[in-house]
Coordinates of C-alpha atoms in Angstrom, one line a residue:
X1414 CA -33.1 -31.2 -71.7
X1415 CA -31.7 -33.0 -68.7
X1416 CA -30.1 -31.0 -65.9
X1417 CA -26.3 -30.9 -66.2
X1418 CA -25.3 -28.6 -63.2
X1419 CA -24.4 -30.6 -60.1
X1420 CA -23.4 -29.5 -56.6
X1421 CA -19.9 -30.6 -55.8
X1422 CA -19.3 -32.8 -52.8
X1423 CA -17.6 -31.1 -49.8
X1424 CA -14.4 -33.0 -50.1
X1425 CA -14.0 -32.0 -53.8
X1426 CA -14.8 -28.4 -53.0
X1427 CA -12.2 -28.4 -50.2
X1428 CA -9.5 -29.7 -52.5
X1429 CA -10.3 -27.0 -55.0
X1430 CA -10.2 -24.3 -52.3
X1431 CA -6.9 -25.8 -51.0
X1432 CA -5.3 -24.8 -54.3
X1433 CA -5.8 -21.1 -53.4
X1434 CA -4.9 -21.3 -49.7
X1435 CA -2.1 -24.0 -49.7
X1436 CA 0.4 -23.4 -52.5
X1437 CA 3.4 -25.0 -50.8
X1438 CA 4.5 -26.1 -47.3
X1439 CA 5.2 -22.4 -46.4
X1440 CA 1.5 -21.6 -46.8
X1441 CA 0.7 -24.2 -44.1
X1442 CA 3.3 -22.7 -41.8
X1443 CA 1.8 -19.3 -42.3
X1444 CA -1.7 -20.3 -41.5
X1445 CA -0.8 -22.4 -38.5
X1446 CA 1.4 -19.7 -37.0
X1447 CA -1.3 -17.0 -37.4
X1448 CA -3.9 -19.3 -35.8
X1449 CA -1.5 -19.7 -32.8
X1450 CA -1.1 -15.9 -32.6
X1451 CA -4.9 -15.4 -32.7
X1452 CA -5.3 -18.0 -29.9
X1453 CA -3.2 -15.7 -27.6
X1454 CA -0.2 -17.9 -27.5
X1455 CA 3.0 -16.5 -25.8
X1456 CA 5.2 -19.5 -26.7
X1457 CA 5.1 -21.1 -30.2
X1458 CA 7.2 -24.0 -31.5
X1459 CA 7.6 -24.8 -35.2
X1460 CA 8.9 -28.3 -36.2
X1461 CA 9.7 -29.1 -39.8
X1462 CA 11.0 -32.2 -41.5
X1463 CA 12.1 -32.6 -45.2
X1464 CA 11.2 -29.1 -46.1
X1465 CA 7.7 -29.5 -44.8
X1466 CA 6.8 -32.4 -47.0
X1467 CA 7.0 -35.0 -44.3
X1468 CA 6.0 -32.9 -41.3
X1469 CA 4.9 -29.4 -40.2
X1470 CA 4.0 -29.2 -36.6
X1471 CA 3.0 -26.0 -34.6
X1472 CA 2.7 -26.2 -30.8
X1473 CA 1.4 -23.3 -28.9
X1474 CA 0.2 -22.5 -25.4
X1475 CA -2.9 -20.6 -26.4
X1476 CA -6.5 -20.8 -25.2
X1477 CA -7.1 -24.3 -26.8
X1478 CA -10.3 -25.7 -28.1
X1479 CA -13.1 -27.8 -26.7
X1480 CA -14.0 -31.1 -28.4
X1481 CA -16.8 -29.6 -30.4
X1482 CA -14.7 -26.6 -31.5
X1483 CA -11.9 -28.9 -32.6
X1484 CA -14.2 -30.8 -34.9
X1485 CA -15.9 -27.7 -36.2
X1486 CA -12.7 -25.8 -36.9
X1487 CA -12.0 -28.2 -39.9
X1488 CA -15.3 -27.4 -41.6
X1489 CA -15.4 -24.8 -44.4
X1490 CA -16.2 -21.2 -43.4
X1491 CA -16.2 -22.1 -39.7
X1492 CA -14.3 -19.4 -37.7
X1493 CA -14.3 -17.7 -34.4
X1494 CA -12.8 -14.5 -35.8
X1495 CA -15.9 -12.8 -37.2
X1496 CA -19.6 -13.2 -36.8
X1497 CA -21.1 -10.8 -39.4
X1498 CA -20.2 -8.9 -42.6
X1499 CA -19.6 -5.7 -40.7
X1500 CA -16.7 -7.4 -38.9
X1501 CA -14.8 -7.4 -42.2
X1502 CA -14.3 -3.7 -41.8
X1503 CA -12.8 -3.9 -38.3
X1504 CA -10.4 -6.9 -38.5
X1505 CA -7.9 -7.3 -35.6
X1506 CA -7.1 -10.9 -36.2
X1507 CA -4.9 -12.8 -38.7
X1508 CA -7.5 -15.2 -40.0
X1509 CA -11.2 -14.6 -40.7
X1510 CA -12.2 -16.7 -43.7
X1511 CA -12.5 -20.1 -42.0
X1512 CA -10.8 -21.8 -45.0
X1513 CA -7.3 -22.6 -43.8
X1514 CA -7.7 -25.7 -41.6
X1515 CA -10.4 -27.1 -43.9
X1516 CA -8.1 -26.7 -46.9
X1517 CA -5.1 -28.2 -45.1
X1518 CA -7.1 -31.2 -43.9
X1519 CA -8.3 -31.9 -47.4
X1520 CA -4.8 -32.5 -48.8
X1521 CA -2.8 -33.9 -45.8
X1522 CA -2.9 -36.1 -42.8
X1523 CA -3.6 -34.0 -39.7
X1524 CA -3.2 -34.8 -36.0
X1525 CA -4.6 -32.4 -33.5
X1526 CA -4.2 -32.3 -29.7
X1527 CA -5.9 -29.5 -27.9
X1528 CA -7.0 -28.6 -24.4
X1529 CA -8.6 -25.4 -22.9
X1530 CA -7.1 -24.0 -19.7
X1531 CA -9.9 -25.1 -17.3
X1532 CA -10.4 -28.6 -18.8
X1533 CA -8.9 -31.7 -17.1
X1534 CA -8.4 -33.6 -20.3
X1535 CA -7.9 -32.6 -23.9
X1536 CA -9.1 -33.9 -27.2
X1537 CA -7.3 -35.8 -30.0
X1538 CA -8.4 -35.8 -33.6
X1539 CA -6.9 -37.7 -36.6
X1540 CA -8.0 -36.4 -40.0
X1541 CA -7.1 -37.8 -43.5
X1542 CA -8.4 -36.1 -46.6
X1543 CA -11.2 -34.2 -44.7
X1544 CA -12.4 -37.3 -43.0
X1545 CA -12.1 -37.8 -39.2
X1546 CA -10.7 -41.3 -38.8
X1547 CA -10.1 -41.2 -35.0
X1548 CA -11.2 -39.1 -32.0
X1549 CA -10.4 -39.6 -28.4
X1550 CA -9.5 -37.9 -25.1
X1551 CA -5.9 -37.1 -24.5
X1552 CA -3.7 -35.9 -21.6
X1553 CA -2.1 -32.8 -23.1
X1554 CA -0.9 -29.4 -21.8
X1555 CA -2.9 -26.3 -22.3
X1556 CA -2.9 -25.1 -25.9
X1557 CA -3.0 -26.7 -29.3
X1558 CA -0.6 -28.9 -31.3
X1559 CA -1.4 -29.4 -35.0
X1560 CA 0.8 -31.8 -37.0
X1561 CA 0.4 -31.8 -40.8
X1562 CA 2.0 -34.9 -42.4
X1563 CA 2.4 -36.1 -46.0
X1564 CA 1.3 -32.8 -47.6
X1565 CA -0.5 -33.3 -51.0
X1566 CA -0.7 -37.0 -50.5
X1567 CA -3.9 -37.2 -52.5
X1568 CA -2.8 -34.7 -55.2
X1569 CA 0.3 -36.3 -56.7
X1570 CA 0.6 -33.6 -59.5
X1571 CA 0.8 -30.8 -56.9
X1572 CA 3.4 -32.7 -54.9
X1573 CA 5.6 -33.4 -57.9
X1574 CA 5.7 -29.6 -58.5
X1575 CA 7.3 -28.9 -55.1
X1576 CA 10.9 -27.9 -55.2
X1577 CA 13.8 -29.4 -53.3
X1578 CA 13.9 -29.5 -49.5
X1579 CA 16.4 -26.7 -49.4
X1580 CA 14.2 -24.4 -51.5
X1581 CA 11.0 -25.2 -49.6
X1582 CA 12.8 -24.7 -46.3
X1583 CA 13.9 -21.3 -47.5
X1584 CA 10.3 -20.3 -48.2
X1585 CA 9.2 -21.6 -44.7
X1586 CA 12.0 -19.6 -43.1
X1587 CA 10.7 -16.5 -44.9
X1588 CA 7.2 -17.0 -43.5
X1589 CA 8.5 -17.7 -40.0
X1590 CA 10.6 -14.5 -40.0
X1591 CA 7.6 -12.4 -41.1
X1592 CA 5.5 -13.7 -38.2
X1593 CA 8.3 -13.6 -35.7
X1594 CA 9.3 -10.1 -36.5
X1595 CA 5.9 -8.5 -36.1
X1596 CA 5.1 -10.5 -32.9
X1597 CA 8.3 -9.8 -30.9
X1598 CA 6.4 -10.1 -27.6
X1599 CA 6.0 -13.9 -28.3
X1600 CA 8.7 -16.5 -27.9
X1601 CA 9.4 -18.7 -30.9
X1602 CA 11.4 -21.8 -31.5
X1603 CA 12.1 -23.3 -35.0
X1604 CA 13.5 -26.8 -35.5
X1605 CA 14.4 -28.3 -38.9
X1606 CA 15.2 -32.1 -39.0
X1607 CA 16.0 -32.1 -35.3
X1608 CA 18.4 -29.1 -35.4
X1609 CA 17.5 -25.7 -33.9
X1610 CA 17.4 -22.8 -36.4
X1611 CA 15.9 -20.1 -34.2
X1612 CA 15.3 -19.7 -30.5
X1613 CA 13.8 -16.2 -30.0
X1614 CA 12.8 -15.1 -26.5
X1615 CA 10.3 -12.3 -25.7
X1616 CA 12.1 -9.0 -26.5
X1617 CA 11.7 -5.6 -28.1
X1618 CA 11.6 -5.0 -31.9
X1619 CA 15.2 -4.1 -32.3
X1620 CA 16.4 -7.1 -30.4
X1621 CA 14.1 -9.4 -32.5
X1622 CA 15.6 -8.0 -35.7
X1623 CA 19.2 -8.6 -34.4
X1624 CA 18.3 -12.2 -33.3
X1625 CA 16.8 -13.0 -36.6
X1626 CA 19.4 -11.5 -39.0
X1627 CA 22.5 -11.6 -36.9
X1628 CA 24.5 -9.3 -34.5
X1629 CA 25.9 -7.2 -37.4
X1630 CA 22.4 -5.9 -38.1
X1631 CA 22.4 -3.8 -34.9
X1632 CA 24.8 -1.2 -36.2
X1633 CA 22.9 -0.9 -39.5
X1634 CA 19.6 0.2 -38.1
X1635 CA 18.3 3.7 -38.1
X1636 CA 15.0 4.3 -36.0
X1637 CA 12.0 5.7 -37.7
X1638 CA 9.1 7.3 -35.8
X1639 CA 6.2 9.5 -37.1
X1640 CA 2.6 9.9 -36.2
X1641 CA -0.1 11.7 -38.2
X1642 CA -3.8 11.6 -38.5
X1643 CA -3.6 9.2 -41.4
X1644 CA -1.0 6.7 -40.3
X1645 CA 1.5 6.0 -37.6
X1646 CA 4.9 4.9 -38.9
X1647 CA 7.5 3.2 -36.7
X1648 CA 10.4 0.8 -37.0
X1649 CA 13.8 0.9 -38.5
X1650 CA 15.6 1.4 -41.9
X1651 CA 19.0 0.2 -42.8
X1652 CA 21.8 2.7 -43.5
X1653 CA 22.5 3.4 -47.2
X1654 CA 25.9 1.8 -47.2
X1655 CA 24.3 -1.5 -46.3
X1656 CA 21.9 -1.6 -49.3
X1657 CA 21.9 -4.9 -51.2
X1658 CA 21.0 -6.1 -54.6
X1659 CA 18.4 -8.5 -53.3
X1660 CA 15.1 -7.8 -51.4
X1661 CA 15.8 -10.0 -48.4
X1662 CA 15.5 -7.4 -45.7
X1663 CA 12.4 -5.5 -46.7
X1664 CA 9.3 -5.8 -44.4
X1665 CA 6.1 -3.8 -44.3
X1666 CA 3.7 -4.6 -41.5
X1667 CA 0.2 -3.0 -41.7
X1668 CA -1.8 -3.3 -38.4
X1669 CA 0.4 -6.2 -37.3
X1670 CA 0.2 -8.1 -40.6
X1671 CA 2.9 -8.6 -43.2
X1672 CA 2.0 -7.0 -46.5
X1673 CA 3.5 -6.6 -50.0
X1674 CA 3.2 -3.1 -51.6
X1675 CA 5.3 -2.2 -54.6
X1676 CA 3.8 1.3 -54.4
X1677 CA 5.0 1.9 -50.8
X1678 CA 8.3 0.2 -51.6
X1679 CA 8.8 2.9 -54.3
X1680 CA 8.3 5.5 -51.7
X1681 CA 11.2 4.1 -49.7
X1682 CA 13.4 4.0 -52.8
X1683 CA 12.5 7.7 -53.5
X1684 CA 13.6 8.6 -50.0
X1685 CA 17.0 6.9 -50.6
X1686 CA 17.4 8.6 -54.0
X1687 CA 21.0 9.9 -54.4
X1688 CA 22.3 7.8 -51.5
X1689 CA 22.3 4.4 -53.1
X1690 CA 22.8 3.1 -56.6
X1691 CA 19.7 2.5 -58.8
X1692 CA 20.2 -1.2 -58.8
X1693 CA 20.6 -1.5 -55.0
X1694 CA 17.7 -2.1 -52.6
X1695 CA 17.3 -0.4 -49.2
X1696 CA 16.5 -2.5 -46.2
X1697 CA 13.6 -1.6 -43.9
X1698 CA 11.4 -2.9 -41.1
X1699 CA 8.4 -0.6 -40.8
X1700 CA 5.1 -0.8 -39.0
X1701 CA 2.1 1.1 -40.5
X1702 CA -0.8 1.6 -38.1
X1703 CA -3.9 2.8 -39.9
X1704 CA -7.6 2.8 -39.3
X1705 CA -8.9 -0.8 -40.0
X1706 CA -11.7 0.8 -42.0
X1707 CA -9.1 2.5 -44.3
X1708 CA -7.5 -0.8 -45.4
X1709 CA -8.9 -3.8 -47.3
X1710 CA -7.0 -7.1 -46.7
X1711 CA -9.8 -9.3 -48.2
X1712 CA -8.3 -9.3 -51.7
X1713 CA -6.4 -12.7 -51.8
X1714 CA -6.4 -15.7 -49.5
X1715 CA -2.8 -15.2 -48.6
X1716 CA -3.8 -11.7 -47.2
X1717 CA -0.5 -10.2 -48.2
X1718 CA -2.0 -7.9 -50.9
X1719 CA -3.9 -5.0 -49.4
X1720 CA -5.5 -1.8 -50.6
X1721 CA -5.4 1.6 -48.8
X1722 CA -8.1 4.2 -49.2
X1723 CA -5.6 7.1 -49.7
X1724 CA -2.4 5.6 -51.0
X1725 CA -1.1 9.0 -52.4
X1726 CA -1.1 10.6 -49.0
X1727 CA 0.5 7.5 -47.4
X1728 CA 3.2 7.6 -50.1
X1729 CA 4.1 11.2 -49.3
X1730 CA 4.1 10.7 -45.5
X1731 CA 6.3 7.6 -45.8
X1732 CA 8.8 9.3 -48.1
X1733 CA 9.2 12.4 -46.0
X1734 CA 9.4 10.3 -42.8
X1735 CA 12.3 8.2 -44.1
X1736 CA 14.1 11.4 -45.3
X1737 CA 13.6 13.0 -41.9
X1738 CA 15.1 10.0 -40.1
X1739 CA 18.1 9.9 -42.5
X1740 CA 18.8 13.5 -41.8
X1741 CA 18.1 13.4 -38.1
X1742 CA 20.6 10.7 -37.4
X1743 CA 23.3 12.2 -39.7
X1744 CA 23.1 9.4 -42.2
X1745 CA 22.9 11.8 -45.1
X1746 CA 26.4 13.2 -46.0
X1747 CA 26.7 17.0 -45.5
X1748 CA 29.4 19.6 -46.1
X1749 CA 30.5 22.0 -43.4
X1750 CA 32.9 24.6 -44.8
X1751 CA 33.5 26.2 -41.3
X1752 CA 34.7 23.0 -39.8
X1753 CA 38.4 22.6 -39.2
X1754 CA 39.6 18.9 -39.3
X1755 CA 42.8 19.9 -37.6
X1756 CA 40.9 20.5 -34.4
X1757 CA 39.5 17.0 -34.2
X1758 CA 40.6 14.8 -31.4
X1759 CA 41.9 11.4 -32.6
X1760 CA 39.8 8.4 -31.3
X1761 CA 42.8 7.0 -29.5
X1762 CA 43.1 10.1 -27.4
X1763 CA 39.4 10.7 -26.6
X1764 CA 38.7 10.4 -22.9
X1765 CA 42.4 10.8 -21.9
X1766 CA 43.7 13.6 -19.7
X1767 CA 46.3 16.0 -20.9
X1768 CA 49.9 15.1 -19.9
X1769 CA 52.6 17.8 -19.3
X1770 CA 55.4 17.2 -21.7
X1771 CA 58.8 16.4 -20.3
X1772 CA 61.9 18.5 -21.2
X1773 CA 65.3 16.8 -21.3
X1774 CA 68.5 18.7 -21.2
X1775 CA 72.0 17.5 -22.3
X1776 CA 74.2 18.7 -19.4
X1777 CA 77.4 18.0 -21.4
X1778 CA 76.5 20.4 -24.2
X1779 CA 78.8 23.4 -24.3
X1780 CA 78.1 25.9 -27.1
X1781 CA 81.6 27.6 -26.6
X1782 CA 83.5 24.4 -27.0
X1783 CA 85.6 24.2 -30.2
X1784 CA 84.9 21.3 -32.6
X1785 CA 88.5 20.0 -32.4
X1786 CA 88.3 19.5 -28.6
X1787 CA 84.8 18.0 -28.7
X1788 CA 84.5 14.4 -27.8
X1789 CA 84.5 12.1 -30.7
X1790 CA 82.4 9.0 -30.3
X1791 CA 83.8 5.9 -31.8
X1792 CA 81.7 3.0 -33.0
X1793 CA 82.2 -0.3 -31.3
X1794 CA 82.1 -1.9 -34.7
X1795 CA 85.6 -3.1 -35.9
X1796 CA 86.3 -4.0 -39.4
X1797 CA 87.5 -7.5 -39.7
X1798 CA 90.6 -8.5 -41.5
X1799 CA 90.1 -9.8 -45.0
X1800 CA 93.4 -11.6 -45.2
X1801 CA 93.2 -15.1 -46.7
X1802 CA 90.2 -14.4 -48.9
X1803 CA 91.9 -16.3 -51.7
X1804 CA 91.4 -19.6 -49.7
X1805 CA 87.6 -19.3 -50.2
X1806 CA 88.1 -20.2 -53.9
X1807 CA 90.9 -22.7 -53.7
X1808 CA 88.6 -25.7 -54.2
X1809 CA 87.2 -24.4 -57.5
X1810 CA 88.6 -25.8 -60.7
X1811 CA 89.1 -23.3 -63.4
X1812 CA 87.9 -25.8 -66.0
X1813 CA 84.5 -26.2 -64.2
X1814 CA 84.1 -22.5 -64.0
X1815 CA 83.2 -22.4 -67.7
X1816 CA 79.6 -21.6 -68.6
X1817 CA 79.6 -24.1 -71.4
X1818 CA 78.9 -26.9 -68.9
X1819 CA 75.9 -25.1 -67.3
X1820 CA 72.5 -26.3 -68.5
X1821 CA 69.7 -23.8 -68.6
X1822 CA 66.0 -24.6 -68.7
X1823 CA 64.7 -23.9 -72.2
X1824 CA 61.8 -21.5 -72.5
X1825 CA 58.4 -23.1 -72.6
X1826 CA 56.8 -22.9 -76.0
X1827 CA 53.4 -21.6 -75.6
X1828 CA 51.1 -23.0 -78.2
X1829 CA 49.0 -20.6 -80.3
X1830 CA 45.9 -20.1 -78.3
X1831 CA 44.0 -19.0 -81.4
X1832 CA 45.0 -22.1 -83.5
X1833 CA 42.0 -23.2 -85.4
X1834 CA 40.3 -19.8 -85.4
X1835 CA 40.0 -17.4 -88.2
X1836 CA 41.4 -14.5 -86.4
X1837 CA 44.8 -15.0 -84.8
X1838 CA 46.4 -12.6 -82.4
X1839 CA 49.7 -11.3 -83.8
X1840 CA 52.9 -12.8 -82.5
X1841 CA 54.0 -9.6 -80.9
X1842 CA 51.0 -8.8 -78.8
X1843 CA 50.2 -5.1 -78.2
X1844 CA 47.6 -4.3 -75.6
X1845 CA 46.4 -1.2 -73.8
X1846 CA 43.7 -0.4 -71.3
X1847 CA 40.8 1.8 -72.3
X1848 CA 39.1 3.7 -69.5
X1849 CA 40.3 1.1 -67.0
X1850 CA 37.5 -1.1 -68.1
X1851 CA 38.4 -2.6 -71.5
X1852 CA 41.5 -4.3 -72.8
X1853 CA 42.2 -3.5 -76.5
X1854 CA 44.5 -5.7 -78.5
X1855 CA 45.2 -6.3 -82.2
X1856 CA 44.3 -9.2 -84.3
X1857 CA 45.0 -10.0 -88.0
X1858 CA 41.7 -8.7 -89.2
X1859 CA 41.4 -5.7 -86.9
X1860 CA 41.0 -4.9 -83.3
X1861 CA 39.7 -6.9 -80.2
X1862 CA 38.0 -5.1 -77.3
X1863 CA 37.6 -7.2 -74.1
X1864 CA 35.7 -6.4 -71.0
X1865 CA 38.3 -7.1 -68.3
X1866 CA 35.8 -7.9 -65.5
X1867 CA 33.8 -10.4 -67.5
X1868 CA 37.0 -12.0 -68.9
X1869 CA 38.5 -12.5 -65.5
X1870 CA 35.2 -14.0 -64.3
X1871 CA 35.3 -16.6 -67.1
X1872 CA 38.9 -17.5 -66.2
X1873 CA 38.2 -17.9 -62.5
X1874 CA 35.0 -19.7 -63.2
X1875 CA 36.6 -22.5 -65.2
X1876 CA 39.5 -22.7 -62.7
X1877 CA 37.0 -23.3 -59.9
X1878 CA 35.1 -25.9 -61.9
X1879 CA 38.4 -27.7 -62.8
X1880 CA 39.3 -27.9 -59.1
X1881 CA 35.9 -29.3 -58.3
X1882 CA 36.2 -32.0 -61.0
X1883 CA 39.6 -33.2 -59.6
X1884 CA 38.3 -32.8 -56.0
X1885 CA 41.5 -31.0 -55.0
X1886 CA 42.1 -27.3 -54.5
X1887 CA 45.1 -25.4 -53.4
X1888 CA 44.7 -23.7 -50.0
X1889 CA 46.7 -21.2 -48.2
X1890 CA 46.8 -21.2 -44.4
X1891 CA 45.8 -18.1 -42.4
X1892 CA 48.3 -17.0 -39.8
X1893 CA 45.4 -15.9 -37.6
X1894 CA 42.2 -17.9 -38.2
X1895 CA 39.1 -15.7 -38.8
X1896 CA 35.9 -16.3 -36.8
X1897 CA 32.6 -15.3 -38.4
X1898 CA 29.1 -15.3 -36.9
X1899 CA 25.9 -16.3 -38.8
X1900 CA 22.2 -17.0 -38.1
X1901 CA 20.8 -20.5 -37.8
X1902 CA 19.5 -20.7 -41.5
X1903 CA 22.8 -19.3 -42.8
X1904 CA 24.8 -22.0 -40.8
X1905 CA 22.6 -24.7 -42.4
X1906 CA 23.3 -23.3 -45.9
X1907 CA 27.0 -23.2 -45.3
X1908 CA 27.0 -26.8 -44.1
X1909 CA 25.3 -27.8 -47.3
X1910 CA 28.1 -26.0 -49.3
X1911 CA 30.9 -27.2 -47.0
X1912 CA 32.0 -30.1 -49.2
X1913 CA 32.2 -27.9 -52.3
X1914 CA 34.0 -25.1 -50.4
X1915 CA 36.5 -27.6 -49.1
X1916 CA 37.3 -28.8 -52.6
X1917 CA 38.0 -25.2 -53.7
X1918 CA 40.5 -24.6 -50.9
X1919 CA 38.4 -23.4 -47.9
X1920 CA 39.2 -24.9 -44.5
X1921 CA 36.3 -24.3 -42.2
X1922 CA 35.3 -25.5 -38.7
X1923 CA 31.8 -25.1 -37.4
X1924 CA 31.8 -24.2 -33.7
X1925 CA 29.2 -23.5 -31.1
X1926 CA 26.8 -20.5 -31.0
X1927 CA 26.5 -20.3 -34.8
X1928 CA 30.1 -19.4 -35.4
X1929 CA 32.4 -20.6 -38.2
X1930 CA 36.2 -20.5 -38.0
X1931 CA 38.1 -20.1 -41.3
X1932 CA 41.7 -21.2 -41.2
X1933 CA 42.4 -21.7 -44.9
X1934 CA 41.3 -20.0 -48.2
X1935 CA 42.0 -20.5 -51.9
X1936 CA 45.3 -19.0 -53.1
X1937 CA 43.6 -16.5 -55.4
X1938 CA 41.7 -15.0 -52.5
X1939 CA 42.8 -12.4 -49.9
X1940 CA 42.0 -12.5 -46.2
X1941 CA 40.0 -9.2 -46.5
X1942 CA 37.6 -10.7 -49.0
X1943 CA 36.5 -13.7 -46.9
X1944 CA 33.5 -11.9 -45.3
X1945 CA 32.4 -10.5 -48.7
X1946 CA 32.5 -14.0 -50.3
X1947 CA 30.4 -15.6 -47.6
X1948 CA 27.9 -12.7 -47.6
X1949 CA 27.6 -13.0 -51.4
X1950 CA 27.2 -16.7 -51.2
X1951 CA 24.3 -16.5 -48.8
X1952 CA 22.6 -13.6 -50.6
X1953 CA 22.8 -15.2 -54.0
X1954 CA 21.6 -18.5 -52.7
X1955 CA 18.3 -16.8 -51.7
X1956 CA 17.7 -14.4 -54.6
X1957 CA 19.7 -14.4 -57.8
X1958 CA 19.6 -18.1 -58.7
X1959 CA 16.7 -20.2 -59.8
X1960 CA 15.4 -23.1 -57.8
X1961 CA 17.0 -25.6 -60.2
X1962 CA 20.4 -24.0 -59.9
X1963 CA 20.4 -24.3 -56.1
X1964 CA 20.7 -28.1 -56.6
X1965 CA 24.0 -27.6 -58.4
X1966 CA 26.0 -26.2 -55.5
X1967 CA 29.4 -26.3 -57.2
X1968 CA 28.1 -24.1 -60.1
X1969 CA 26.5 -21.7 -57.7
X1970 CA 29.6 -21.3 -55.6
X1971 CA 31.9 -21.0 -58.6
X1972 CA 29.7 -18.2 -60.0
X1973 CA 29.6 -16.3 -56.8
X1974 CA 33.4 -16.6 -56.2
X1975 CA 34.3 -15.6 -59.7
X1976 CA 32.1 -12.5 -59.5
X1977 CA 33.3 -11.5 -56.1
X1978 CA 37.1 -12.0 -56.8
X1979 CA 37.3 -10.9 -60.4
X1980 CA 39.0 -7.7 -61.5
X1981 CA 36.6 -4.8 -61.1
X1982 CA 36.0 -2.1 -63.7
X1983 CA 38.3 0.8 -62.9
X1984 CA 41.2 -1.3 -61.8
X1985 CA 44.4 -0.4 -63.6
X1986 CA 46.5 -3.2 -65.2
X1987 CA 50.0 -3.1 -66.6
X1988 CA 50.7 -4.4 -70.1
X1989 CA 52.0 -7.8 -68.9
X1990 CA 48.8 -8.4 -66.9
X1991 CA 46.7 -7.3 -69.8
X1992 CA 48.3 -9.8 -72.2
X1993 CA 48.2 -12.6 -69.6
X1994 CA 44.5 -12.1 -69.1
X1995 CA 43.9 -12.2 -72.9
X1996 CA 45.9 -15.4 -73.2
X1997 CA 44.0 -17.0 -70.2
X1998 CA 40.7 -16.0 -71.6
X1999 CA 41.2 -17.7 -75.0
X2000 CA 42.6 -20.7 -73.2
X2001 CA 39.2 -21.3 -71.7
X2002 CA 36.7 -23.7 -73.1
X2003 CA 34.1 -20.9 -73.6
X2004 CA 35.7 -17.5 -74.3
X2005 CA 32.8 -15.6 -75.8
X2006 CA 30.4 -15.6 -72.8
X2007 CA 31.0 -15.0 -69.1
X2008 CA 29.4 -17.4 -66.5
X2009 CA 26.3 -15.3 -66.6
X2010 CA 25.9 -15.5 -70.4
X2011 CA 27.1 -12.0 -71.1
X2012 CA 29.3 -11.1 -74.1
X2013 CA 33.0 -10.8 -73.1
X2014 CA 34.6 -9.3 -76.2
X2015 CA 33.8 -7.8 -79.5
X2016 CA 35.8 -7.3 -82.7
X2017 CA 36.2 -4.3 -84.9
X2018 CA 37.2 -5.2 -88.5
X2019 CA 39.9 -3.2 -90.3
X2020 CA 37.5 -2.7 -93.2
X2021 CA 35.1 -1.0 -90.9
X2022 CA 37.8 1.3 -89.6
X2023 CA 38.9 2.2 -93.1
X2024 CA 35.3 3.1 -94.1
X2025 CA 35.3 5.8 -91.4
X2026 CA 38.1 7.6 -93.3
X2027 CA 36.4 7.6 -96.8

């Protein structure tokens, strides 16, 4: 029998390995940024074009590489991070496999410029599909610049599976934030299609969080600090009132490396138990420093999945540490029965000195003076004469004063909204509210129970889509325009939604320093809900919608607005409003399901009710 097992060529093996290391452009960003950190860089610049599909470039001021090292770094299993198997149990660097650059070079066009500090000239390499096509000396500053172009150029199937530029940029931003947060002593710049998204100077951890997630984050943070023999926990957690439904602000860093651990995340949730709702997610930015021998990060090439030797102890320590911080900084509500609220000093009077009250005396007051002789004050108002009032009506003709000549607008005949359906609502509608959540009304065959929140969402959703189709929405001007501040990526998202928001009635101006001025809003909105609407828009764009739905911005915006502005469960309604909502609901094209495909109403047949009394 002939031999059938063959040794794969290096370029084929590299392409296979690249499937594990490079899953999307964000994977390339992660590997290049971590290499720059390992090189001792203090200033790192990330440049991205077209969601990383056209260009991903990382420029650092690290130690650089010699000509030989530059060529060898793109070979498989070539690394400067470890030298023997024992080093795997004492890792202090980000990379150690020696697969990242080789995998990237196998599926992209790579340009490298690098120079060590003491060298006069640097090196330039051009690699296409693992093959070095050009090599030369170059005048370049100290450090390394790696430009990855045309990702997956030789694997069309993988390139076709990439999402839109917006979605890929979102994943790149996530990876950038993870690296930038843990290395707050390094300056970072992030540019997308020529526009600056982040410019982060060297700072402390709290300042880095604020610069990445916005100025409002500063008031939400609660410091955490605890050191034991097993682990040292430090960082910040977010106050319970700022918990979100998404997981956008949850970061674990183990020995300076971002990790994902559902088990430890459950410990955080257990510490917040009773303070937040079950569906809400707490925010946290926590460093875990453990013995490198007690953690295994060599599980997956992405190095985000780790295993701890004693997870149970770590769980208990983390849970108690979070509870201690919540109590130490008075975040947990408490009852003090000996405290008298009447003794509290109002905020407006704190810091002010006491003022002696002034006493005024009426010198003319005489308690022995009789009422008859007391001075009577007369008003300066004089009643005008009403003589000649008949002249006001002299021009009116008695004949024209008849109501027979007056024309009244006839009452609009509302068509039967249930026409064509088997169950018609009775002419004299009767409705009442059940537990301030459901609207109950009668139909010919029985009873109709409607969820008021979902019904109003459906009504608003179709109104917003109708405005988007005609490209014209009614807007109300704000007397005092409202200025909101966002981060760089949030500004980019709002600019993408600007056209659709304008159609719905929003009037927005993008100013300097990542600020947006809102001077007009849709008529169904209130000024107090502006911040909530924009926050929901940005949060849902990142988490609660699929990658395909992101492409349909008008649908996304309509869903978010209708959910934010709709009537909430527990809100009382009068009878007129209840009937109006029922009529509006069955005037929609789709009345059975809300925008999120949930049932809006149910019917209870009269026969079913009668059977209950048999």
